[in-house]
PDB file of C-alpha atoms and ligand atoms in Angstrom:
ATOM      1  CA  MET A1441     -30.691 -52.008  15.023  1.00  0.00           C
ATOM      2  CA  ARG A1442     -34.069 -51.303  13.576  1.00  0.00           C
ATOM      3  CA  GLU A1443     -33.828 -48.366  11.162  1.00  0.00           C
ATOM      4  CA  ASP A1444     -37.035 -46.431  12.022  1.00  0.00           C
ATOM      5  CA  ILE A1445     -35.560 -45.925  15.764  1.00  0.00           C
ATOM      6  CA  CYS A1446     -33.396 -43.030  14.385  1.00  0.00           C
ATOM      7  CA  SER A1447     -35.599 -41.702  11.687  1.00  0.00           C
ATOM      8  CA  ILE A1448     -36.611 -38.176  12.619  1.00  0.00           C
ATOM      9  CA  PRO A1449     -38.133 -35.306  10.604  1.00  0.00           C
ATOM     10  CA  ILE A1450     -35.702 -32.397  10.067  1.00  0.00           C
ATOM     11  CA  ASN A1451     -38.416 -30.009  10.450  1.00  0.00           C
ATOM     12  CA  ASP A1452     -39.381 -31.387  14.165  1.00  0.00           C
ATOM     13  CA  ILE A1453     -35.676 -30.674  14.928  1.00  0.00           C
ATOM     14  CA  PHE A1454     -35.242 -27.101  13.646  1.00  0.00           C
ATOM     15  CA  GLN A1455     -38.566 -25.857  14.840  1.00  0.00           C
ATOM     16  CA  PRO A1456     -38.116 -24.998  18.210  1.00  0.00           C
ATOM     17  CA  LYS A1457     -35.023 -22.427  17.885  1.00  0.00           C
ATOM     18  CA  GLU A1458     -33.847 -22.742  21.061  1.00  0.00           C
ATOM     19  CA  GLY A1459     -29.903 -23.683  21.410  1.00  0.00           C
ATOM     20  CA  CYS A1460     -27.929 -25.475  19.062  1.00  0.00           C
ATOM     21  CA  PRO A1461     -30.127 -27.750  16.535  1.00  0.00           C
ATOM     22  CA  PHE A1462     -27.492 -30.306  16.117  1.00  0.00           C
ATOM     23  CA  CYS A1463     -27.435 -30.790  20.170  1.00  0.00           C
ATOM     24  CA  ARG A1464     -31.033 -31.092  19.725  1.00  0.00           C
ATOM     25  CA  MET A1465     -30.489 -33.957  16.778  1.00  0.00           C
ATOM     26  CA  ARG A1466     -27.752 -35.469  18.735  1.00  0.00           C
ATOM     27  CA  ASP A1467     -29.952 -35.562  22.158  1.00  0.00           C
ATOM     28  CA  MET A1468     -33.167 -36.964  20.081  1.00  0.00           C
ATOM     29  CA  LEU A1469     -30.815 -39.704  18.999  1.00  0.00           C
ATOM     30  CA  GLU A1470     -29.045 -40.459  22.377  1.00  0.00           C
ATOM     31  CA  ASP A1471     -32.481 -40.636  23.922  1.00  0.00           C
ATOM     32  CA  ARG A1472     -34.200 -43.104  21.220  1.00  0.00           C
ATOM     33  CA  ILE A1473     -30.818 -45.506  21.074  1.00  0.00           C
ATOM     34  CA  ALA A1474     -30.622 -45.508  24.804  1.00  0.00           C
ATOM     35  CA  THR A1475     -34.215 -46.201  25.724  1.00  0.00           C
ATOM     36  CA  TYR A1476     -34.604 -48.744  22.715  1.00  0.00           C
ATOM     37  CA  ILE A1477     -31.597 -50.770  23.845  1.00  0.00           C
ATOM     38  CA  THR A1478     -32.713 -51.025  27.282  1.00  0.00           C
ATOM     39  CA  GLY A1479     -36.359 -51.944  26.290  1.00  0.00           C
ATOM     40  CA  ALA A1480     -37.661 -53.155  22.962  1.00  0.00           C
ATOM     41  CA  ALA A1481     -34.473 -54.774  21.907  1.00  0.00           C
ATOM     42  CA  MET A1482     -33.184 -55.913  25.394  1.00  0.00           C
ATOM     43  CA  MET A1483     -33.789 -59.578  23.978  1.00  0.00           C
ATOM     44  CA  GLU A1484     -32.789 -58.868  20.530  1.00  0.00           C
ATOM     45  CA  PRO A1485     -29.417 -60.839  19.809  1.00  0.00           C
ATOM     46  CA  ASP A1486     -27.796 -58.501  17.198  1.00  0.00           C
ATOM     47  CA  VAL A1487     -28.307 -55.530  19.520  1.00  0.00           C
ATOM     48  CA  ARG A1488     -26.574 -57.527  22.263  1.00  0.00           C
ATOM     49  CA  GLU A1489     -23.784 -58.698  19.946  1.00  0.00           C
ATOM     50  CA  GLU A1490     -22.861 -55.004  18.877  1.00  0.00           C
ATOM     51  CA  THR A1491     -23.084 -53.625  22.461  1.00  0.00           C
ATOM     52  CA  ASN A1492     -20.933 -56.550  23.714  1.00  0.00           C
ATOM     53  CA  ARG A1493     -18.513 -55.678  20.956  1.00  0.00           C
ATOM     54  CA  LEU A1494     -18.396 -51.822  21.399  1.00  0.00           C
ATOM     55  CA  GLY A1495     -19.411 -51.137  25.332  1.00  0.00           C
ATOM     56  CA  PHE A1496     -20.156 -47.810  26.420  1.00  0.00           C
ATOM     57  CA  CYS A1497     -18.560 -44.461  27.076  1.00  0.00           C
ATOM     58  CA  GLU A1498     -19.081 -42.633  30.386  1.00  0.00           C
ATOM     59  CA  THR A1499     -21.706 -40.793  29.120  1.00  0.00           C
ATOM     60  CA  HIS A1500     -23.734 -43.179  27.741  1.00  0.00           C
ATOM     61  CA  PHE A1501     -23.438 -45.630  30.634  1.00  0.00           C
ATOM     62  CA  ASN A1502     -24.943 -42.676  32.441  1.00  0.00           C
ATOM     63  CA  HIS A1503     -27.747 -42.380  29.643  1.00  0.00           C
ATOM     64  CA  ILE A1504     -28.683 -46.366  29.870  1.00  0.00           C
ATOM     65  CA  LEU A1505     -28.685 -46.267  33.592  1.00  0.00           C
ATOM     66  CA  ALA A1506     -31.046 -43.318  33.524  1.00  0.00           C
ATOM     67  CA  ARG A1507     -33.604 -45.071  30.763  1.00  0.00           C
ATOM     68  CA  GLY A1508     -33.444 -48.428  31.625  1.00  0.00           C
ATOM     69  CA  SER A1509     -34.634 -50.740  34.503  1.00  0.00           C
ATOM     70  CA  ARG A1510     -31.798 -51.773  36.807  1.00  0.00           C
ATOM     71  CA  LEU A1511     -32.485 -55.570  35.339  1.00  0.00           C
ATOM     72  CA  SER A1512     -31.882 -54.513  31.784  1.00  0.00           C
ATOM     73  CA  VAL A1513     -28.703 -52.884  32.616  1.00  0.00           C
ATOM     74  CA  ALA A1514     -27.385 -55.407  34.525  1.00  0.00           C
ATOM     75  CA  LEU A1515     -28.445 -58.034  31.562  1.00  0.00           C
ATOM     76  CA  ILE A1516     -26.498 -55.740  29.089  1.00  0.00           C
ATOM     77  CA  LEU A1517     -23.404 -56.061  31.672  1.00  0.00           C
ATOM     78  CA  GLU A1518     -23.253 -59.526  32.226  1.00  0.00           C
ATOM     79  CA  SER A1519     -22.710 -60.491  28.828  1.00  0.00           C
ATOM     80  CA  LEU A1520     -20.443 -57.229  28.363  1.00  0.00           C
ATOM     81  CA  ILE A1521     -18.411 -58.457  31.153  1.00  0.00           C
ATOM     82  CA  ALA A1522     -17.921 -61.712  29.677  1.00  0.00           C
ATOM     83  CA  GLU A1523     -16.801 -60.715  26.318  1.00  0.00           C
ATOM     84  CA  THR A1524     -14.580 -58.075  28.045  1.00  0.00           C
ATOM     85  CA  SER A1525     -12.968 -60.855  30.036  1.00  0.00           C
ATOM     86  CA  LYS A1526     -12.123 -62.734  27.148  1.00  0.00           C
ATOM     87  CA  GLU A1527     -10.404 -60.065  25.508  1.00  0.00           C
ATOM     88  CA  VAL A1528      -8.244 -58.352  27.945  1.00  0.00           C
ATOM     89  CA  PHE A1529      -7.450 -61.709  30.042  1.00  0.00           C
ATOM     90  CA  PRO A1530      -6.886 -63.973  27.127  1.00  0.00           C
ATOM     91  CA  GLU A1531      -5.802 -67.661  27.894  1.00  0.00           C
ATOM     92  CA  GLY A1532      -2.423 -68.716  26.649  1.00  0.00           C
ATOM     93  CA  LYS A1533       0.725 -66.527  25.916  1.00  0.00           C
ATOM     94  CA  VAL A1534      -0.561 -63.025  24.356  1.00  0.00           C
ATOM     95  CA  PRO A1535       1.999 -60.398  23.524  1.00  0.00           C
ATOM     96  CA  ALA A1536       1.314 -57.162  25.993  1.00  0.00           C
ATOM     97  CA  LYS A1537       0.798 -54.879  22.982  1.00  0.00           C
ATOM     98  CA  LYS A1538      -2.257 -57.059  21.910  1.00  0.00           C
ATOM     99  CA  ILE A1539      -3.684 -56.501  25.523  1.00  0.00           C
ATOM    100  CA  VAL A1540      -3.005 -52.862  25.752  1.00  0.00           C
ATOM    101  CA  GLU A1541      -4.761 -52.582  22.300  1.00  0.00           C
ATOM    102  CA  ALA A1542      -7.815 -54.292  23.382  1.00  0.00           C
ATOM    103  CA  VAL A1543      -7.994 -52.278  26.818  1.00  0.00           C
ATOM    104  CA  LYS A1544      -7.444 -48.958  24.736  1.00  0.00           C
ATOM    105  CA  ARG A1545     -10.530 -50.313  22.202  1.00  0.00           C
ATOM    106  CA  ARG A1546     -12.783 -50.945  25.065  1.00  0.00           C
ATOM    107  CA  GLN A1547     -12.054 -47.467  26.313  1.00  0.00           C
ATOM    108  CA  HIS A1548     -12.569 -45.987  23.406  1.00  0.00           C
ATOM    109  CA  ASP A1549     -15.624 -47.531  21.780  1.00  0.00           C
ATOM    110  CA  CYS A1550     -19.102 -47.064  22.591  1.00  0.00           C
ATOM    111  CA  PHE A1551     -22.333 -48.465  20.877  1.00  0.00           C
ATOM    112  CA  ILE A1552     -24.261 -45.086  21.327  1.00  0.00           C
ATOM    113  CA  CYS A1553     -21.490 -42.840  20.050  1.00  0.00           C
ATOM    114  CA  GLU A1554     -21.240 -45.056  16.938  1.00  0.00           C
ATOM    115  CA  ASN A1555     -24.870 -45.167  16.135  1.00  0.00           C
ATOM    116  CA  VAL A1556     -25.192 -41.693  16.976  1.00  0.00           C
ATOM    117  CA  GLU A1557     -22.509 -40.494  14.619  1.00  0.00           C
ATOM    118  CA  LYS A1558     -23.808 -42.946  11.843  1.00  0.00           C
ATOM    119  CA  ASN A1559     -27.256 -41.196  12.095  1.00  0.00           C
ATOM    120  CA  MET A1560     -26.183 -37.936  12.567  1.00  0.00           C
ATOM    121  CA  ARG A1561     -24.807 -38.407   9.204  1.00  0.00           C
ATOM    122  CA  HIS A1562     -27.918 -39.673   7.752  1.00  0.00           C
ATOM    123  CA  LEU A1563     -29.922 -36.847   9.125  1.00  0.00           C
ATOM    124  CA  PHE A1564     -27.507 -34.408   7.919  1.00  0.00           C
ATOM    125  CA  ASP A1565     -27.635 -35.371   4.327  1.00  0.00           C
ATOM    126  CA  SER A1566     -31.354 -34.938   4.553  1.00  0.00           C
ATOM    127  CA  MET A1567     -31.017 -31.455   6.271  1.00  0.00           C
ATOM    128  CA  VAL A1568     -28.584 -30.476   3.397  1.00  0.00           C
ATOM    129  CA  LYS A1569     -31.367 -31.591   0.871  1.00  0.00           C
ATOM    130  CA  LEU A1570     -33.995 -29.839   2.688  1.00  0.00           C
ATOM    131  CA  TRP A1571     -31.644 -26.737   2.873  1.00  0.00           C
ATOM    132  CA  GLU A1572     -30.775 -26.695  -0.712  1.00  0.00           C
ATOM    133  CA  SER A1573     -34.310 -27.199  -2.008  1.00  0.00           C
ATOM    134  CA  GLU A1574     -36.546 -25.055   0.337  1.00  0.00           C
ATOM    135  CA  GLU A1575     -36.273 -21.347   0.936  1.00  0.00           C
ATOM    136  CA  GLU A1576     -38.469 -21.941   3.960  1.00  0.00           C
ATOM    137  CA  PHE A1577     -36.174 -24.170   5.402  1.00  0.00           C
ATOM    138  CA  ARG A1578     -33.218 -21.789   4.966  1.00  0.00           C
ATOM    139  CA  GLN A1579     -35.181 -19.490   6.563  1.00  0.00           C
ATOM    140  CA  ILE A1580     -35.805 -21.890   9.691  1.00  0.00           C
ATOM    141  CA  TYR A1581     -32.072 -22.826   9.642  1.00  0.00           C
ATOM    142  CA  ALA A1582     -30.891 -18.849   9.677  1.00  0.00           C
ATOM    143  CA  GLU A1583     -33.265 -18.301  12.711  1.00  0.00           C
ATOM    144  CA  GLN A1584     -31.665 -20.948  15.074  1.00  0.00           C
ATOM    145  CA  GLU A1585     -30.327 -19.315  18.187  1.00  0.00           C
ATOM    146  CA  PHE A1586     -27.070 -20.583  17.808  1.00  0.00           C
ATOM    147  CA  ILE A1587     -24.880 -23.452  16.881  1.00  0.00           C
ATOM    148  CA  CYS A1588     -22.025 -24.720  19.214  1.00  0.00           C
ATOM    149  CA  LEU A1589     -18.781 -25.377  18.367  1.00  0.00           C
ATOM    150  CA  THR A1590     -18.735 -29.023  18.072  1.00  0.00           C
ATOM    151  CA  HIS A1591     -21.386 -28.808  15.470  1.00  0.00           C
ATOM    152  CA  TYR A1592     -20.081 -25.994  13.882  1.00  0.00           C
ATOM    153  CA  GLY A1593     -17.163 -27.984  12.905  1.00  0.00           C
ATOM    154  CA  MET A1594     -19.247 -31.107  11.869  1.00  0.00           C
ATOM    155  CA  ALA A1595     -21.769 -29.193   9.899  1.00  0.00           C
ATOM    156  CA  ILE A1596     -18.751 -27.453   7.748  1.00  0.00           C
ATOM    157  CA  GLU A1597     -17.426 -30.812   7.225  1.00  0.00           C
ATOM    158  CA  TYR A1598     -20.458 -32.826   6.343  1.00  0.00           C
ATOM    159  CA  ALA A1599     -21.892 -29.971   3.990  1.00  0.00           C
ATOM    160  CA  GLN A1600     -18.721 -30.249   1.854  1.00  0.00           C
ATOM    161  CA  LYS A1601     -20.737 -32.385  -0.538  1.00  0.00           C
ATOM    162  CA  MET A1602     -23.155 -29.728  -1.263  1.00  0.00           C
ATOM    163  CA  HIS A1603     -23.428 -28.082  -4.584  1.00  0.00           C
ATOM    164  CA  ARG A1604     -20.691 -25.743  -4.985  1.00  0.00           C
ATOM    165  CA  LYS A1605     -22.811 -22.713  -5.574  1.00  0.00           C
ATOM    166  CA  ASN A1606     -24.577 -23.377  -2.363  1.00  0.00           C
ATOM    167  CA  PHE A1607     -21.908 -24.327  -0.009  1.00  0.00           C
ATOM    168  CA  PRO A1608     -20.208 -20.839   0.661  1.00  0.00           C
ATOM    169  CA  ILE A1609     -23.807 -19.460   1.377  1.00  0.00           C
ATOM    170  CA  PHE A1610     -24.390 -22.403   4.011  1.00  0.00           C
ATOM    171  CA  ALA A1611     -20.715 -22.033   5.499  1.00  0.00           C
ATOM    172  CA  ALA A1612     -21.481 -18.510   6.103  1.00  0.00           C
ATOM    173  CA  GLN A1613     -24.731 -18.789   7.471  1.00  0.00           C
ATOM    174  CA  THR A1614     -23.531 -21.675   9.808  1.00  0.00           C
ATOM    175  CA  ALA A1615     -20.536 -19.543  10.835  1.00  0.00           C
ATOM    176  CA  LYS A1616     -22.414 -16.691  11.611  1.00  0.00           C
ATOM    177  CA  LEU A1617     -24.509 -18.831  13.910  1.00  0.00           C
ATOM    178  CA  ALA A1618     -21.639 -20.132  15.633  1.00  0.00           C
ATOM    179  CA  LYS A1619     -19.630 -17.001  15.765  1.00  0.00           C
ATOM    180  CA  ASN A1620     -22.033 -14.688  17.152  1.00  0.00           C
ATOM    181  CA  GLN A1621     -22.780 -16.939  20.066  1.00  0.00           C
ATOM    182  CA  LEU A1622     -19.057 -16.927  20.550  1.00  0.00           C
ATOM    183  CA  ALA A1623     -18.705 -13.145  20.767  1.00  0.00           C
ATOM    184  CA  GLY A1624     -21.752 -12.764  22.551  1.00  0.00           C
ATOM    185  CA  LEU A1625     -20.453 -15.444  25.216  1.00  0.00           C
ATOM    186  CA  GLY A1626     -17.211 -13.149  25.518  1.00  0.00           C
ATOM    187  CA  ASP A1627     -19.012  -9.938  26.369  1.00  0.00           C
ATOM    188  CA  ASP A1628     -21.043 -11.997  28.869  1.00  0.00           C
ATOM    189  CA  VAL A1629     -18.049 -13.547  30.504  1.00  0.00           C
ATOM    190  CA  THR A1630     -16.187 -10.086  30.691  1.00  0.00           C
ATOM    191  CA  HIS A1631     -19.180  -8.458  32.366  1.00  0.00           C
ATOM    192  CA  PHE A1632     -19.545 -11.458  34.553  1.00  0.00           C
ATOM    193  CA  CYS A1633     -15.927 -10.769  35.827  1.00  0.00           C
ATOM    194  CA  ARG A1634     -16.740  -7.063  36.332  1.00  0.00           C
ATOM    195  CA  MET A1635     -19.322  -7.731  38.334  1.00  0.00           C
ATOM    196  CA  PHE A1636     -16.662  -9.003  41.009  1.00  0.00           C
ATOM    197  CA  ASP A1637     -14.894  -5.599  41.100  1.00  0.00           C
ATOM    198  CA  TYR A1638     -16.196  -3.557  44.233  1.00  0.00           C
ATOM    199  CA  ARG A1639     -17.054  -0.675  41.713  1.00  0.00           C
ATOM    200  CA  SER A1640     -19.600  -2.593  40.218  1.00  0.00           C
ATOM    201  CA  LYS A1641     -21.548  -3.191  43.729  1.00  0.00           C
ATOM    202  CA  GLY A1642     -25.267  -3.002  42.995  1.00  0.00           C
ATOM    203  CA  ALA A1643     -25.005  -2.880  39.154  1.00  0.00           C
ATOM    204  CA  ASP A1644     -26.860  -5.175  37.056  1.00  0.00           C
ATOM    205  CA  TRP A1645     -25.860  -8.792  36.006  1.00  0.00           C
ATOM    206  CA  GLY A1646     -27.442  -8.232  32.506  1.00  0.00           C
ATOM    207  CA  ASN A1647     -27.227 -11.867  30.722  1.00  0.00           C
ATOM    208  CA  SER A1648     -24.092 -12.588  32.442  1.00  0.00           C
ATOM    209  CA  LYS A1649     -25.312 -14.766  35.601  1.00  0.00           C
ATOM    210  CA  ASP A1650     -25.162 -18.009  33.626  1.00  0.00           C
ATOM    211  CA  ALA A1651     -22.339 -17.086  31.078  1.00  0.00           C
ATOM    212  CA  ILE A1652     -19.968 -19.789  32.724  1.00  0.00           C
ATOM    213  CA  GLU A1653     -22.496 -22.414  31.885  1.00  0.00           C
ATOM    214  CA  ARG A1654     -23.441 -21.257  28.562  1.00  0.00           C
ATOM    215  CA  SER A1655     -19.848 -20.974  27.612  1.00  0.00           C
ATOM    216  CA  ILE A1656     -19.125 -24.580  28.884  1.00  0.00           C
ATOM    217  CA  GLU A1657     -22.194 -25.848  26.643  1.00  0.00           C
ATOM    218  CA  TYR A1658     -20.607 -24.024  23.636  1.00  0.00           C
ATOM    219  CA  PHE A1659     -17.479 -25.688  23.839  1.00  0.00           C
ATOM    220  CA  THR A1660     -18.578 -29.174  24.668  1.00  0.00           C
ATOM    221  CA  SER A1661     -21.939 -29.296  23.389  1.00  0.00           C
ATOM    222  CA  ARG A1662     -23.380 -30.438  26.680  1.00  0.00           C
ATOM    223  CA  LYS A1663     -24.700 -28.432  29.735  1.00  0.00           C
ATOM    224  CA  PRO A1664     -22.107 -28.760  32.617  1.00  0.00           C
ATOM    225  CA  GLU A1665     -23.447 -30.968  35.531  1.00  0.00           C
ATOM    226  CA  ILE A1666     -22.341 -28.729  38.292  1.00  0.00           C
ATOM    227  CA  GLN A1667     -24.617 -25.764  38.872  1.00  0.00           C
ATOM    228  CA  GLN A1668     -23.471 -22.955  41.043  1.00  0.00           C
ATOM    229  CA  LYS A1669     -25.239 -19.588  41.809  1.00  0.00           C
ATOM    230  CA  ALA A1670     -23.780 -16.682  39.693  1.00  0.00           C
ATOM    231  CA  ASP A1671     -21.938 -15.039  42.759  1.00  0.00           C
ATOM    232  CA  GLU A1672     -21.206 -18.350  44.464  1.00  0.00           C
ATOM    233  CA  LYS A1673     -17.600 -18.444  45.832  1.00  0.00           C
ATOM    234  CA  ASN A1674     -16.788 -22.051  46.053  1.00  0.00           C
ATOM    235  CA  ARG A1675     -12.890 -21.435  47.026  1.00  0.00           C
TER     236      ARG A1675
HETATM  237 ZN1   ZN B2652     -24.410 -28.489  19.302  1.00  0.00          ZN
HETATM  238 ZN1   ZN B2653     -20.755 -42.948  24.094  1.00  0.00          ZN
END
């Protein structure tokens, strides 16, 4: 895949200060890769070879469906179907174990997941360099709204390569952004639950109306697809 597709300036990712910066990083990468493979790279044999080999997970099948034309998705599927058929219904005597492995691999692998992960590491390395060298960027990092649970783990994992004297400062800052959000969500969810008590009739919802959606986003790094009104009784 062309390298420049995933080169994103770190400052562009960290400027907005809304939501988790690493979710924004992932969203940009997903968008660029899904747009690229259903557009400019449609006829590039090396990209097709990789999409045939890895396939897509549910999330990323949805992404290519949202970004590509129906014909481009069908062309990707055509060769993916042929390749999958050879693997999971091979000719001759093949041990059942091998078939199960092939199916499991098909269910687990994804072209976009793999490329996002690889490029997150590159971008993360650039971010660490920036954080270690520029006081101004440290400030921008500290001013992020929050860091979600998934990316809190990722940030701590990737940052271990940092200079030994810098790592504890970075880890503490990152933990603060993730921990404060979790604490705030805890308060908002408690307030939400109290609003269902008859004694709260007419009370202010405060920030609690979308506490469920924001909590799910914190845990999964993605906004939930189902949207309901704050006090909707769906059961
Ligand atoms: Zn995130
Ligand atoms: Zn995926």
